[in-house]
Coordinates of C-alpha atoms in Angstrom, one line a residue:
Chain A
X830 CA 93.1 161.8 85.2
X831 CA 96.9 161.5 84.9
X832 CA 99.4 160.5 87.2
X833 CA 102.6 161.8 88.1
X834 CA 105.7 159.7 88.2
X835 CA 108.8 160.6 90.3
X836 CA 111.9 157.5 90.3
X837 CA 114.6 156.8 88.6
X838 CA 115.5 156.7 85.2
X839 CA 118.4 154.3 84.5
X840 CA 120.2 152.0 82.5
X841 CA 120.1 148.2 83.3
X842 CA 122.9 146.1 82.7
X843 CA 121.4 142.6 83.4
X844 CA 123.3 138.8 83.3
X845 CA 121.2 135.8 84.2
X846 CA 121.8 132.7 83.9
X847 CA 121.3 132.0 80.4
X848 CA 121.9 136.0 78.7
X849 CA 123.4 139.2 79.3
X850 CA 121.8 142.7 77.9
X851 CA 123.6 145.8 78.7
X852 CA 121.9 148.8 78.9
X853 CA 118.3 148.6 78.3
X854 CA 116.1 151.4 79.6
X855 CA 115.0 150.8 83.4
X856 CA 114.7 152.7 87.0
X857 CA 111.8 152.4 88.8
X858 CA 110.2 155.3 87.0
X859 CA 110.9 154.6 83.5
X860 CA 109.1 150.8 84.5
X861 CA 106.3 152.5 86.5
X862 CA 105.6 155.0 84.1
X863 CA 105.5 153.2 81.1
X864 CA 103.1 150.6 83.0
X865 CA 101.1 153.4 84.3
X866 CA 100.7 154.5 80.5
X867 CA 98.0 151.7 79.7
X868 CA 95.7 153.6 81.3
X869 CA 96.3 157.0 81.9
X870 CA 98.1 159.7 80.9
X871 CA 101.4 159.9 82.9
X872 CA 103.9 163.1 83.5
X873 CA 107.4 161.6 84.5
X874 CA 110.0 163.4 86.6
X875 CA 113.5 162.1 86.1
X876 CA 116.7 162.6 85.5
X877 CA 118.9 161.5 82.7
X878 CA 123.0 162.1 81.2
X879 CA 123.6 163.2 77.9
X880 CA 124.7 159.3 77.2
X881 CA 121.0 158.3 77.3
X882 CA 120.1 156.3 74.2
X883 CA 117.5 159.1 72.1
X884 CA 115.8 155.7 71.2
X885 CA 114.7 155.4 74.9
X886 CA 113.4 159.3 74.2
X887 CA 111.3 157.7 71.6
X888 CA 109.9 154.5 73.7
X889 CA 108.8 157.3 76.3
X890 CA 106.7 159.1 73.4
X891 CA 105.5 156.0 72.0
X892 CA 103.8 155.5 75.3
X893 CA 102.8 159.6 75.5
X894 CA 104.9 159.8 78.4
X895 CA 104.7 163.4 79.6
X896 CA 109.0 164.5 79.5
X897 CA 108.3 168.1 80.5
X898 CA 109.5 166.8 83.8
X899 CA 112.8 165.0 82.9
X900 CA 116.2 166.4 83.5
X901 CA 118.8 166.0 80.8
X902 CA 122.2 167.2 82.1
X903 CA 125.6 167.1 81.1
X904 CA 127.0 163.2 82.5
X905 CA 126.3 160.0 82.8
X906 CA 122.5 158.4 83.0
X907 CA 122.4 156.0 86.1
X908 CA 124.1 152.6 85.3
X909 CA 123.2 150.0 87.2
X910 CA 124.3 145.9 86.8
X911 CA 122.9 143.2 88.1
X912 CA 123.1 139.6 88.5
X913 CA 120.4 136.8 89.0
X914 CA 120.7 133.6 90.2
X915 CA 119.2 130.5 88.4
X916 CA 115.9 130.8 90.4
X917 CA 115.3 134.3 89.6
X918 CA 114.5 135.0 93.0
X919 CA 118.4 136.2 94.2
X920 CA 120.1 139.1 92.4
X921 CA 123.2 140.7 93.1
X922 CA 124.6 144.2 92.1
X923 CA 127.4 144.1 90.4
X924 CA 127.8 147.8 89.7
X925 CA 126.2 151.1 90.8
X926 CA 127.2 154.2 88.6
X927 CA 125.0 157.1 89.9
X928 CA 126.1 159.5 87.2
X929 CA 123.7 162.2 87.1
X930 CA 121.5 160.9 89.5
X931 CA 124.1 161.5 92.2
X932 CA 123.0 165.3 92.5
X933 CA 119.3 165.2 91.6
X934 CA 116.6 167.2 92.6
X935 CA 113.3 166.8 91.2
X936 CA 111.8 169.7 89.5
X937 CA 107.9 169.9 88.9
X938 CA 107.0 172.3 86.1
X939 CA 104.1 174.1 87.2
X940 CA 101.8 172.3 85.2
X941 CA 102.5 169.2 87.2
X942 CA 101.7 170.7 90.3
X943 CA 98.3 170.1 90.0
X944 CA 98.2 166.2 89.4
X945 CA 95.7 164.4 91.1
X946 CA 97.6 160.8 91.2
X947 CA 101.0 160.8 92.4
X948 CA 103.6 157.9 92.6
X949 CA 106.5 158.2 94.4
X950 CA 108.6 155.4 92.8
X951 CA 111.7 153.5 94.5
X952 CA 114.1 156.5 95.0
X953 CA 116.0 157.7 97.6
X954 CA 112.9 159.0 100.7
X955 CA 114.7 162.7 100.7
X956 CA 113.7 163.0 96.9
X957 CA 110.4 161.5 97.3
X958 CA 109.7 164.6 100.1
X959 CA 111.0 167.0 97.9
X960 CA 108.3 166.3 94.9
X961 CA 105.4 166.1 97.9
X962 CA 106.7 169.1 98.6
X963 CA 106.1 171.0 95.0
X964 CA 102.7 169.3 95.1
X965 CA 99.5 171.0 95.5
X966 CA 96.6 169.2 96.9
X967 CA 96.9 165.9 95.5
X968 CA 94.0 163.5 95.3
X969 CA 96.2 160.1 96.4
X970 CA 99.6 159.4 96.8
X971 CA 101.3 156.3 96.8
X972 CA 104.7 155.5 97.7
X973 CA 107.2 152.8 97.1
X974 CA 110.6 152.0 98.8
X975 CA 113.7 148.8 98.6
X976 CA 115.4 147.7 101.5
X977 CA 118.8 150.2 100.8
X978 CA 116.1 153.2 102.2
X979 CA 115.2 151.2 105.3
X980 CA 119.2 150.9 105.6
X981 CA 120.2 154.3 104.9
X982 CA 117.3 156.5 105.3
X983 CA 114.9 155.0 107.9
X984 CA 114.7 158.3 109.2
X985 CA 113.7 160.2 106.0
X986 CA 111.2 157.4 105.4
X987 CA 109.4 157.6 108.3
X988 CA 109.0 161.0 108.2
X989 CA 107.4 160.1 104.6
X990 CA 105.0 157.7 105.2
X991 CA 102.0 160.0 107.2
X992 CA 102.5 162.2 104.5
X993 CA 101.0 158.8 101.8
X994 CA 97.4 157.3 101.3
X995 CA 99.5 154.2 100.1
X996 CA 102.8 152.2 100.9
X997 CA 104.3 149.2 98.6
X998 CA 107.2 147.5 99.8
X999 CA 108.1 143.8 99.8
X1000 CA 107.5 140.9 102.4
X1001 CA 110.9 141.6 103.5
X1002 CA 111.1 145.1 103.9
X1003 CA 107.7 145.1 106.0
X1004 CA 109.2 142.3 107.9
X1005 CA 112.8 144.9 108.5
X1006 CA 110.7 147.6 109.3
X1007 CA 108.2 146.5 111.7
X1008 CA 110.6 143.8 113.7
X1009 CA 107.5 141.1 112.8
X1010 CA 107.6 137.7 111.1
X1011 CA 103.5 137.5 110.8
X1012 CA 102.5 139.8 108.2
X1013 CA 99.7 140.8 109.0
X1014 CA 100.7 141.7 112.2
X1015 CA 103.5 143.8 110.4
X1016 CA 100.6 145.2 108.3
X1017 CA 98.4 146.6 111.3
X1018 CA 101.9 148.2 112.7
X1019 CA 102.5 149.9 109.4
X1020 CA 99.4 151.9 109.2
X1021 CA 100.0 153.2 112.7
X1022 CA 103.4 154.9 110.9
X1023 CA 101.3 156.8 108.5
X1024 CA 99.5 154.9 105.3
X1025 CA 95.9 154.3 105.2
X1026 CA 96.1 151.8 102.6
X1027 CA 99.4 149.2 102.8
X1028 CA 100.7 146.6 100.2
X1029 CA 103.0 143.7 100.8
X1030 CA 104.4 142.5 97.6
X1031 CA 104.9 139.0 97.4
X1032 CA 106.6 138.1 93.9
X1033 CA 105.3 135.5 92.6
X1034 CA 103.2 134.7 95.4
X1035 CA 101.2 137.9 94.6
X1036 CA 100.1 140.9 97.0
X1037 CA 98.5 141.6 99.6
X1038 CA 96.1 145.1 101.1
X1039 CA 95.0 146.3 103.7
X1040 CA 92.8 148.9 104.0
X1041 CA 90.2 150.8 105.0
X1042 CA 87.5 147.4 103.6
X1043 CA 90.1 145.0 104.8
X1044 CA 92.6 143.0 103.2
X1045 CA 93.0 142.0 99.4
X1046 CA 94.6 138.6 98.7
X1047 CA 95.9 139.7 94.8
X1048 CA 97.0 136.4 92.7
X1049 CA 100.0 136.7 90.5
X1050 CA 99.4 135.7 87.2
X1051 CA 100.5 132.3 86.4
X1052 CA 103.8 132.0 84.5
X1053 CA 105.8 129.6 83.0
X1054 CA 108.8 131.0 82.1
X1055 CA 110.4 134.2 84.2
X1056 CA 112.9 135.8 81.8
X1057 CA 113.7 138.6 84.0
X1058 CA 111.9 140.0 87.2
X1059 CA 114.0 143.4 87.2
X1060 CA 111.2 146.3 87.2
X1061 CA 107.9 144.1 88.0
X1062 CA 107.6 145.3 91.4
X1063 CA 107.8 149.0 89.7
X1064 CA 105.6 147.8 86.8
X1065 CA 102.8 146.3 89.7
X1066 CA 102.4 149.8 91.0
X1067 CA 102.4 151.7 87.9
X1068 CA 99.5 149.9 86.2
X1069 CA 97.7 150.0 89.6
X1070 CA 98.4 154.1 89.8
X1071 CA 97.6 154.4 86.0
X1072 CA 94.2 152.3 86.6
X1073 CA 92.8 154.0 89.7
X1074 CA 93.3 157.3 87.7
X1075 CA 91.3 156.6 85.5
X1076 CA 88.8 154.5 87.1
X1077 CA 85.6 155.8 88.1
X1078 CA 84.8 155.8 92.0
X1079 CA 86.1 156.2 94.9
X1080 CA 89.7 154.4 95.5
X1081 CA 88.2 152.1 97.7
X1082 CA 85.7 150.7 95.3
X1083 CA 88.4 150.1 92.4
X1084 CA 92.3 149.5 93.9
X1085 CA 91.5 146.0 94.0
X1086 CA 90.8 145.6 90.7
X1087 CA 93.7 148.3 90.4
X1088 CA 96.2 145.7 91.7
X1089 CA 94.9 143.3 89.6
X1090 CA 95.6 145.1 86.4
X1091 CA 99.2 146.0 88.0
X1092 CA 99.9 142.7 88.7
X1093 CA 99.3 141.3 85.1
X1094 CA 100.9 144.3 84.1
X1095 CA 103.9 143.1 85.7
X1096 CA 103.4 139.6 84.8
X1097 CA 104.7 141.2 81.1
X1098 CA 107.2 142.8 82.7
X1099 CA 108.9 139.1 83.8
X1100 CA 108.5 138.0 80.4
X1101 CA 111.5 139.8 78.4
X1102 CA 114.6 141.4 79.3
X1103 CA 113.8 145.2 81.0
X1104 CA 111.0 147.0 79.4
X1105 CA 111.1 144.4 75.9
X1106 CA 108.1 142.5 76.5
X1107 CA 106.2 145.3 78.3
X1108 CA 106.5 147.9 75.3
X1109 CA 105.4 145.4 73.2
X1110 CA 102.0 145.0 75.1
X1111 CA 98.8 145.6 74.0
X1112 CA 95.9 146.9 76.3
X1113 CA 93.8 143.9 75.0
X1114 CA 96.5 141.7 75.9
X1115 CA 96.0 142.6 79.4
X1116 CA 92.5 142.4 79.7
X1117 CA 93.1 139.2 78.3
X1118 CA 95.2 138.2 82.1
X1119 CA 92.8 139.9 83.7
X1120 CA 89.6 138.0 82.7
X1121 CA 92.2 134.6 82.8
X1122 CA 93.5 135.7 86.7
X1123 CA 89.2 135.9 87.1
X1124 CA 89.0 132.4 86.5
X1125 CA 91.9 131.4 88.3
X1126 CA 90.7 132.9 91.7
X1127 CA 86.9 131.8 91.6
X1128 CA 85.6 129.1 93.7
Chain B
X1127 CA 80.5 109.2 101.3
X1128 CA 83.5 108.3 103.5
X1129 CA 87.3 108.7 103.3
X1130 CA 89.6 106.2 104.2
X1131 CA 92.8 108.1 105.2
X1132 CA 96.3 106.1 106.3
X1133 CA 99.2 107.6 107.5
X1134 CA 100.8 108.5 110.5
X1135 CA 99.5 108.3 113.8
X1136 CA 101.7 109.4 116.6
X1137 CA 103.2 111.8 119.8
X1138 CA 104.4 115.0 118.9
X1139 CA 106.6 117.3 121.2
X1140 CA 106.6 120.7 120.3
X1141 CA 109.0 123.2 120.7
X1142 CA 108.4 127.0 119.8
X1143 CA 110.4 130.0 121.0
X1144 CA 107.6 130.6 123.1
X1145 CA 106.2 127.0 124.4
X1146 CA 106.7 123.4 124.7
X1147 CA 104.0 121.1 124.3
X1148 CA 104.9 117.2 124.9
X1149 CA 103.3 114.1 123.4
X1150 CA 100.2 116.1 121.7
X1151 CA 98.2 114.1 119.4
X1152 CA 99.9 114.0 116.0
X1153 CA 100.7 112.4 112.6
X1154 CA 100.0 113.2 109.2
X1155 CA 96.8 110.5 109.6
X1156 CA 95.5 112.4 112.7
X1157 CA 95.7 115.4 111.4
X1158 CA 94.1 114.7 108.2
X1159 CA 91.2 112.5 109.9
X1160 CA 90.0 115.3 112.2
X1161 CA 89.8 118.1 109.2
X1162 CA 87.9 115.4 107.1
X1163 CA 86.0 114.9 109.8
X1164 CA 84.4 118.1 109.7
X1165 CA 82.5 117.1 106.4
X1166 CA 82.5 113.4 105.8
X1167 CA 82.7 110.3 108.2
X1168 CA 86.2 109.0 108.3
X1169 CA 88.1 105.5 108.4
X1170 CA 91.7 106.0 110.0
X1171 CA 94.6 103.3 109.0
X1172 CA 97.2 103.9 111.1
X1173 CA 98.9 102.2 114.2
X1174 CA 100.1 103.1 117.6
X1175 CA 101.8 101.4 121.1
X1176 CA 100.2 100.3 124.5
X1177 CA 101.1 104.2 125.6
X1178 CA 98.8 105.8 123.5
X1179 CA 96.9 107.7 125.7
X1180 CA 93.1 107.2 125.7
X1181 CA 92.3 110.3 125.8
X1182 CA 93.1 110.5 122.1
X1183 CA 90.9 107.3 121.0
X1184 CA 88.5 109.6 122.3
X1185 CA 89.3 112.5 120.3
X1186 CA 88.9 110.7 117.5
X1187 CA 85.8 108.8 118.8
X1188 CA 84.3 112.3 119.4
X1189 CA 85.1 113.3 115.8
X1190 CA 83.2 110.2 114.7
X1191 CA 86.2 108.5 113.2
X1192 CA 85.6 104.4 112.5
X1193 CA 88.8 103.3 114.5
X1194 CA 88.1 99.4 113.5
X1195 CA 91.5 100.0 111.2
X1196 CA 93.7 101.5 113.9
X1197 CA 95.6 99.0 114.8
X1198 CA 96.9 99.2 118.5
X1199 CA 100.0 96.9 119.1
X1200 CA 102.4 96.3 122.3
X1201 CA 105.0 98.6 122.1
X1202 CA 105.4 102.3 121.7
X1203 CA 104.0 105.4 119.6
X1204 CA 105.5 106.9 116.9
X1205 CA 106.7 109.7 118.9
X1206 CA 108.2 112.7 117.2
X1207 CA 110.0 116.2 118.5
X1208 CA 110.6 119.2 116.6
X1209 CA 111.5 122.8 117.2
X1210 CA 109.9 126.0 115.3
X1211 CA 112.4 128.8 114.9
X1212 CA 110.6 132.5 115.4
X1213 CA 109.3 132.9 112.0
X1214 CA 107.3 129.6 112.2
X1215 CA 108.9 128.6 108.7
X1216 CA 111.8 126.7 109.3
X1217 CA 111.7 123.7 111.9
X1218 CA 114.0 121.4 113.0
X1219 CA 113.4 117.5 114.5
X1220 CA 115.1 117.3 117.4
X1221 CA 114.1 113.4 118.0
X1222 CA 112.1 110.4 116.3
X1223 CA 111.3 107.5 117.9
X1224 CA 109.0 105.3 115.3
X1225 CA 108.0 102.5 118.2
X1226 CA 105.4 100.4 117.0
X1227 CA 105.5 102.7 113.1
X1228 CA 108.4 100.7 111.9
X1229 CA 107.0 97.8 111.4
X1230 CA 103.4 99.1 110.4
X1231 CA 101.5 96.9 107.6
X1232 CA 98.4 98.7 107.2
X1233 CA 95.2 96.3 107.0
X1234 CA 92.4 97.1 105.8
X1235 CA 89.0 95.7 107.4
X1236 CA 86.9 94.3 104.4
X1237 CA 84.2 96.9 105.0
X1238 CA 87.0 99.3 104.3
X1239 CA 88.0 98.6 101.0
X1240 CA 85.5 99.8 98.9
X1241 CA 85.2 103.4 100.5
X1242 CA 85.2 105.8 97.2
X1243 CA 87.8 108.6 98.5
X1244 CA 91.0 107.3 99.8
X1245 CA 94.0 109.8 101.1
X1246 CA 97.0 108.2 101.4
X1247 CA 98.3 111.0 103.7
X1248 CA 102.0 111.6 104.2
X1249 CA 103.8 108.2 105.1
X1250 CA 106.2 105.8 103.5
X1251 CA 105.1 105.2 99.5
X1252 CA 105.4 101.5 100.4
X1253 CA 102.7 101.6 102.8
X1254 CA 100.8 104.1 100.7
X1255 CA 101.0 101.4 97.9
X1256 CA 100.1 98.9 100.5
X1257 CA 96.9 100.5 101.1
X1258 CA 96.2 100.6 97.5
X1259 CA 96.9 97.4 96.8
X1260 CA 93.6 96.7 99.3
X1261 CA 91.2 99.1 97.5
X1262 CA 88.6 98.3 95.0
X1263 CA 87.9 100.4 92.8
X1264 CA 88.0 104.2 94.6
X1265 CA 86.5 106.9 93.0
X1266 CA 89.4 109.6 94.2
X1267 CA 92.6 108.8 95.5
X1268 CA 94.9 111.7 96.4
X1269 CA 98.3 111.0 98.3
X1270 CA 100.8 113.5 100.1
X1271 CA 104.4 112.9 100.7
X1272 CA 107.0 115.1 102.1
X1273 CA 111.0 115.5 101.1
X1274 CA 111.5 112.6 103.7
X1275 CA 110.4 110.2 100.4
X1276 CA 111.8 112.2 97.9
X1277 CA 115.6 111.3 99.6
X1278 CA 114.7 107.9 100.3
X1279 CA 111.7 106.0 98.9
X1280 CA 112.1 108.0 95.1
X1281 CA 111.2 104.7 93.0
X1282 CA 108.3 103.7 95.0
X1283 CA 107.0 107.3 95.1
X1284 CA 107.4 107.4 91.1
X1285 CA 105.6 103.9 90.7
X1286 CA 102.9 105.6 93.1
X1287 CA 102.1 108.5 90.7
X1288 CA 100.6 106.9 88.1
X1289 CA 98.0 105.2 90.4
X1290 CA 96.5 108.6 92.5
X1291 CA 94.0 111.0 90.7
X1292 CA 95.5 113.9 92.9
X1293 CA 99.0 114.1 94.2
X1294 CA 100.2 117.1 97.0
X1295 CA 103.5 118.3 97.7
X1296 CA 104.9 121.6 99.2
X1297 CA 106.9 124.2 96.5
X1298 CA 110.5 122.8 97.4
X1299 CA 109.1 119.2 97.3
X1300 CA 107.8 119.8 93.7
X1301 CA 111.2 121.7 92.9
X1302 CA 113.5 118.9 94.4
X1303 CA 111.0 116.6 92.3
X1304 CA 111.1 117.8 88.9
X1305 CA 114.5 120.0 88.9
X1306 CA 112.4 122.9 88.2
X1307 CA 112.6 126.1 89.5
X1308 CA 109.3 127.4 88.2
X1309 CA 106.2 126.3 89.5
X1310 CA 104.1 125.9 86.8
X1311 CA 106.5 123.9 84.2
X1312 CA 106.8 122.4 87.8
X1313 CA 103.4 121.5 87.3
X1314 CA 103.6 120.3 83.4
X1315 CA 106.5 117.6 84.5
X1316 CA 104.4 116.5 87.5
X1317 CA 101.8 115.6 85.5
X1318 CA 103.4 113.9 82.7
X1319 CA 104.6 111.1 86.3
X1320 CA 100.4 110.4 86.7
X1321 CA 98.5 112.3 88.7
X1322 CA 95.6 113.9 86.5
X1323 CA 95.6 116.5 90.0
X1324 CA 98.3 118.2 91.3
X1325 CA 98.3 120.6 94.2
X1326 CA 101.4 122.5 95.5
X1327 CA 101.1 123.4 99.0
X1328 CA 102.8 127.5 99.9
X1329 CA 102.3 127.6 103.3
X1330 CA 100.9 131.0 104.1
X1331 CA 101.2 131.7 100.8
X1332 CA 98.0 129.7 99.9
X1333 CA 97.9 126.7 97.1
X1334 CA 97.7 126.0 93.5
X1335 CA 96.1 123.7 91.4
X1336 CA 96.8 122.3 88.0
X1337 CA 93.7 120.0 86.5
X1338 CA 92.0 119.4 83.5
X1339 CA 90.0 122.8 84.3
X1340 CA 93.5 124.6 84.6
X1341 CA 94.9 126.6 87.3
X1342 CA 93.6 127.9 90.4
X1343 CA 95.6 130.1 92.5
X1344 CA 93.9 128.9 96.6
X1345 CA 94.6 131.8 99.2
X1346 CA 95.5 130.7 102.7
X1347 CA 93.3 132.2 105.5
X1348 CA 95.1 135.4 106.6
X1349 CA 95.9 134.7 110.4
X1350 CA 97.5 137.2 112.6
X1351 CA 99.6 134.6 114.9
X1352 CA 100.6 131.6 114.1
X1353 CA 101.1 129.4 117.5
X1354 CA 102.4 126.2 115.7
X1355 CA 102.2 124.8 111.8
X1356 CA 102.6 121.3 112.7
X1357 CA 99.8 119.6 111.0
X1358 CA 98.9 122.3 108.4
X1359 CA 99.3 120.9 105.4
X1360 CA 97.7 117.3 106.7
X1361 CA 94.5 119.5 107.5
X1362 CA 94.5 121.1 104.3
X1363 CA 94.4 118.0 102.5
X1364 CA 92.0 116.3 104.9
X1365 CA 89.8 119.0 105.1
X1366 CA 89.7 119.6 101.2
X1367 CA 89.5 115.1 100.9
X1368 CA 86.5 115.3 103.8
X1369 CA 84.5 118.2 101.4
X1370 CA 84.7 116.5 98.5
X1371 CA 83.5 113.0 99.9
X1372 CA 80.2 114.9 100.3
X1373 CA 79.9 117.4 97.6
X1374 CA 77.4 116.4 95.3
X1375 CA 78.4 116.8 91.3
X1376 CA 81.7 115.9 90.0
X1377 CA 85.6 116.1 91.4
X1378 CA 86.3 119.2 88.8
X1379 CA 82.8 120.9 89.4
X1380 CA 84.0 120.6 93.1
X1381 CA 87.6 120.7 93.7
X1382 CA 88.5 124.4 93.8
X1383 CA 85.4 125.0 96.9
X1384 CA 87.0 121.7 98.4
X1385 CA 90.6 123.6 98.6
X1386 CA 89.4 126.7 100.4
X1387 CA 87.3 124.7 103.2
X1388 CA 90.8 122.7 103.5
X1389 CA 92.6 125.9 103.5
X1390 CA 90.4 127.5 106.2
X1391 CA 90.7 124.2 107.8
X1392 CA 94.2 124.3 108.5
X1393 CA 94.1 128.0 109.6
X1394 CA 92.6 126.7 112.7
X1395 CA 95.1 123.9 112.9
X1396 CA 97.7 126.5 113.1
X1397 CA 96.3 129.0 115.7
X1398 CA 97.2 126.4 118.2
X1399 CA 99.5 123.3 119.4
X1400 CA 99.1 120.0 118.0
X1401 CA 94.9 119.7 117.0
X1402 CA 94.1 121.5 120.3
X1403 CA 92.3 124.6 118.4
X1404 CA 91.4 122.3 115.3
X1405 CA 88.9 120.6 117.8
X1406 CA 87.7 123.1 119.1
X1407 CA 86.5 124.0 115.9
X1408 CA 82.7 123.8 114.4
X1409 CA 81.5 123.9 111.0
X1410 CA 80.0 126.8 111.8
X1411 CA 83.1 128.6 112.4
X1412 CA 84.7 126.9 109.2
X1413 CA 82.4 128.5 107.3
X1414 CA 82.4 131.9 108.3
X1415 CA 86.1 131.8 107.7
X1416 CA 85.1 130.3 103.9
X1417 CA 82.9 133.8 103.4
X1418 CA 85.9 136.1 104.4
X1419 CA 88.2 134.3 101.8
X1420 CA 85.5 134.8 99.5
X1421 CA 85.9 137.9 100.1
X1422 CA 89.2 138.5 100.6
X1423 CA 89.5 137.9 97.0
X1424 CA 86.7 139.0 95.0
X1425 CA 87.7 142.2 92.8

């Protein structure tokens, strides 16, 4: 079955410590989707400015992305720049250009409609709404959020989350949301706001669920070298909406293992600058993590 | 087969934002002894003042722990106070008062110095190279340390390395240690110092270990509150030191098993102040805990 992607599509400006690269594809939907792509078909809902690079066009077909759904409109595609620290942990904007983005309102051809698997990618909560909306039906939707939303659009979001089967957010954001340091205490107040099944994402100290079997204690995949985090958090749930698309079952049988294959997903998205390293992935590559991470957890 | 721990064995005051507990049995020796306790019999090093309440000889004399190297001397207990801040991560020490602990030489009765698993748990590298010094021949020795020796004792911790099988330290320990800000080429540098075992500790976050089998990525027992931490990562090694003293096979066949009953170990130290819920503990509860984790993190 195929998912459909809502989020933005942008362009990343990104200095670390040791190299700069301006402009590489990125937004939490271009990162989502093209993780999502490893295992399923994916229909992506976006919006771009006639600057958009047609190369980035072509990485999207490489991967079969569905572009029946993306905007193209006269102005600038959504710039963004950021900074990270020497730890890789810290970033700083530098520079938010919402170009195009500013004004967007997502717009599902009627053959999208119909898609069983939806991901509502980092994006403002109003525009996430608005593609629920347009929906018919769907099977199991997931939603994930950043900190500016619980800032600016608490309101918006809340009204959101009984409307999900799944919430992603960070340690931090649950921890802003729910007013509590233990997180699984912030966990069990989270699915009274809505979400049957809740993820805390952790970084490099993994993920965690919980739902309906319990909790999930997801490993990250082991690596030695972070050369730029921007998009993992995106590229975690995309492979884990891609998998459970496809998988057979019910989704309480396989989003384990879903999270597992969006985790090493996103363990390729660390390893390069934007979407580099992850367009240059190989599905036997990550079934290569997946049997290692196996390993790595058994006791 | 036993474990002969050394460390510290003191008074802890503890503050939280909710509580304040005052001269609790404590110490990095204590703490350790009790979790080992659980699996193996025990021989504590350590020494304490003519105010060391008897109550706590019999704590440990209930925990079957050979006191014939505790050394009692006229004077006072290492008495320490700290304070938690609400999240339980960051704590302050309001007070310590090392009595009787700052002129500790531990001894070693002679039927002592051939036990096969020795834990030098966290206390000055000089005394943990003391202890050595005594041994013949141990199978396993692991030591802790803390940023305490880092700061102040580097040279003797780095002539220590290369004597243990298995060294522990916390992320920012390993960090401060080796300059490096990711874990595992954390791991690479720390091995290249001695220790054929090296285990980082994460706090909630879990543990991970880097021996000759490779990695593996230890979840911490998922707790709901956490009354006080003091002691965790003592119990964690004790607990996982205590397990291995009694597993049959060898230290790699056995290790990664050894780390979860340590982890679920110190889950129980940390549901209450000082060791008050750690010995109130039974194996049986221990293991129950060890059959969630396993399968917490099956997928």
């Amino acid at each position: 079955m195929s998912v459909l992607i809502v989020g933005s599509t942008a362009l990343d400006s990104i200095k670390t410590p040791k190299a700069e690269n301006p402009r590489l594809l990125g937004g939490s939907a271009s990162h989502a989707a093209v993780a999502a792509s490893f295992f399923s078909p994916v229909k992506l809902i976006g919006v771009v400015g006639g600057d958009f690079p047609r190369k980035y066009i072509g990485l999207y077909r490489r991967h079969k992305i569905d572009l029946a759904g993306l905007q193209i409109l006269p102005g600038k595609t959504f710039h963004w720049s950021g900074e990270y620290e020497l730890n890789m942990n810290n970033r700083r904007t530098l520079l938010t250009e919402l170009g195009v983005f500013e004004n967007f309102t997502p717009h599902l051809p009627d053959a999208h409609k119909a898609s069983p698997f939806v991901l509502l990618a980092n994006i403002a909560p109003a525009l996430q709404h608005h593609v629920l909306d347009q929906m018919l039906r769907p099977r199991f939707v997931v939603a994930d959020t950043m900190d500016l939303w619980l800032n600016i659009a608490l309101a918006d979001l809340l009204k959101l989350l009984p409307r999900l089967d799944g919430f992603v957010l960070n340690d931090n954001e649950a921890h802003q949301l729910t007013k509590e340091d233990n997180l699984f205490a912030a966990l069990e107040k989270i699915h009274r706001l809505g979400p049957k099944y809740v993820i805390i994402k952790k970084g490099s100290h993994g993920s965690i669920l919980s739902g309906p079997r319990g909790f999930f204690i997801c490993p990250a995949y082991p690596l030695h070298r972070v050369v730029d985090p921007t998009g993992a958090g995106d590229s975690f749930v995309g492979g884990m909406m891609g998998f459970l698309a496809t998988a057979r079952g019910s989704i309480d049988a396989n989003i384990r293992r879903a999270m597992i294959y969006g985790s090493v997903t996103a363990s390729f998205c660390c390893e390069g600058f934007g979407l580099t390293r992850t367009t240059k992935t190989k599905r036997t590559d990550i079934e290569k993590r997946v049997k290692e991470l196996e390993k790595l957890t058994k006791f």
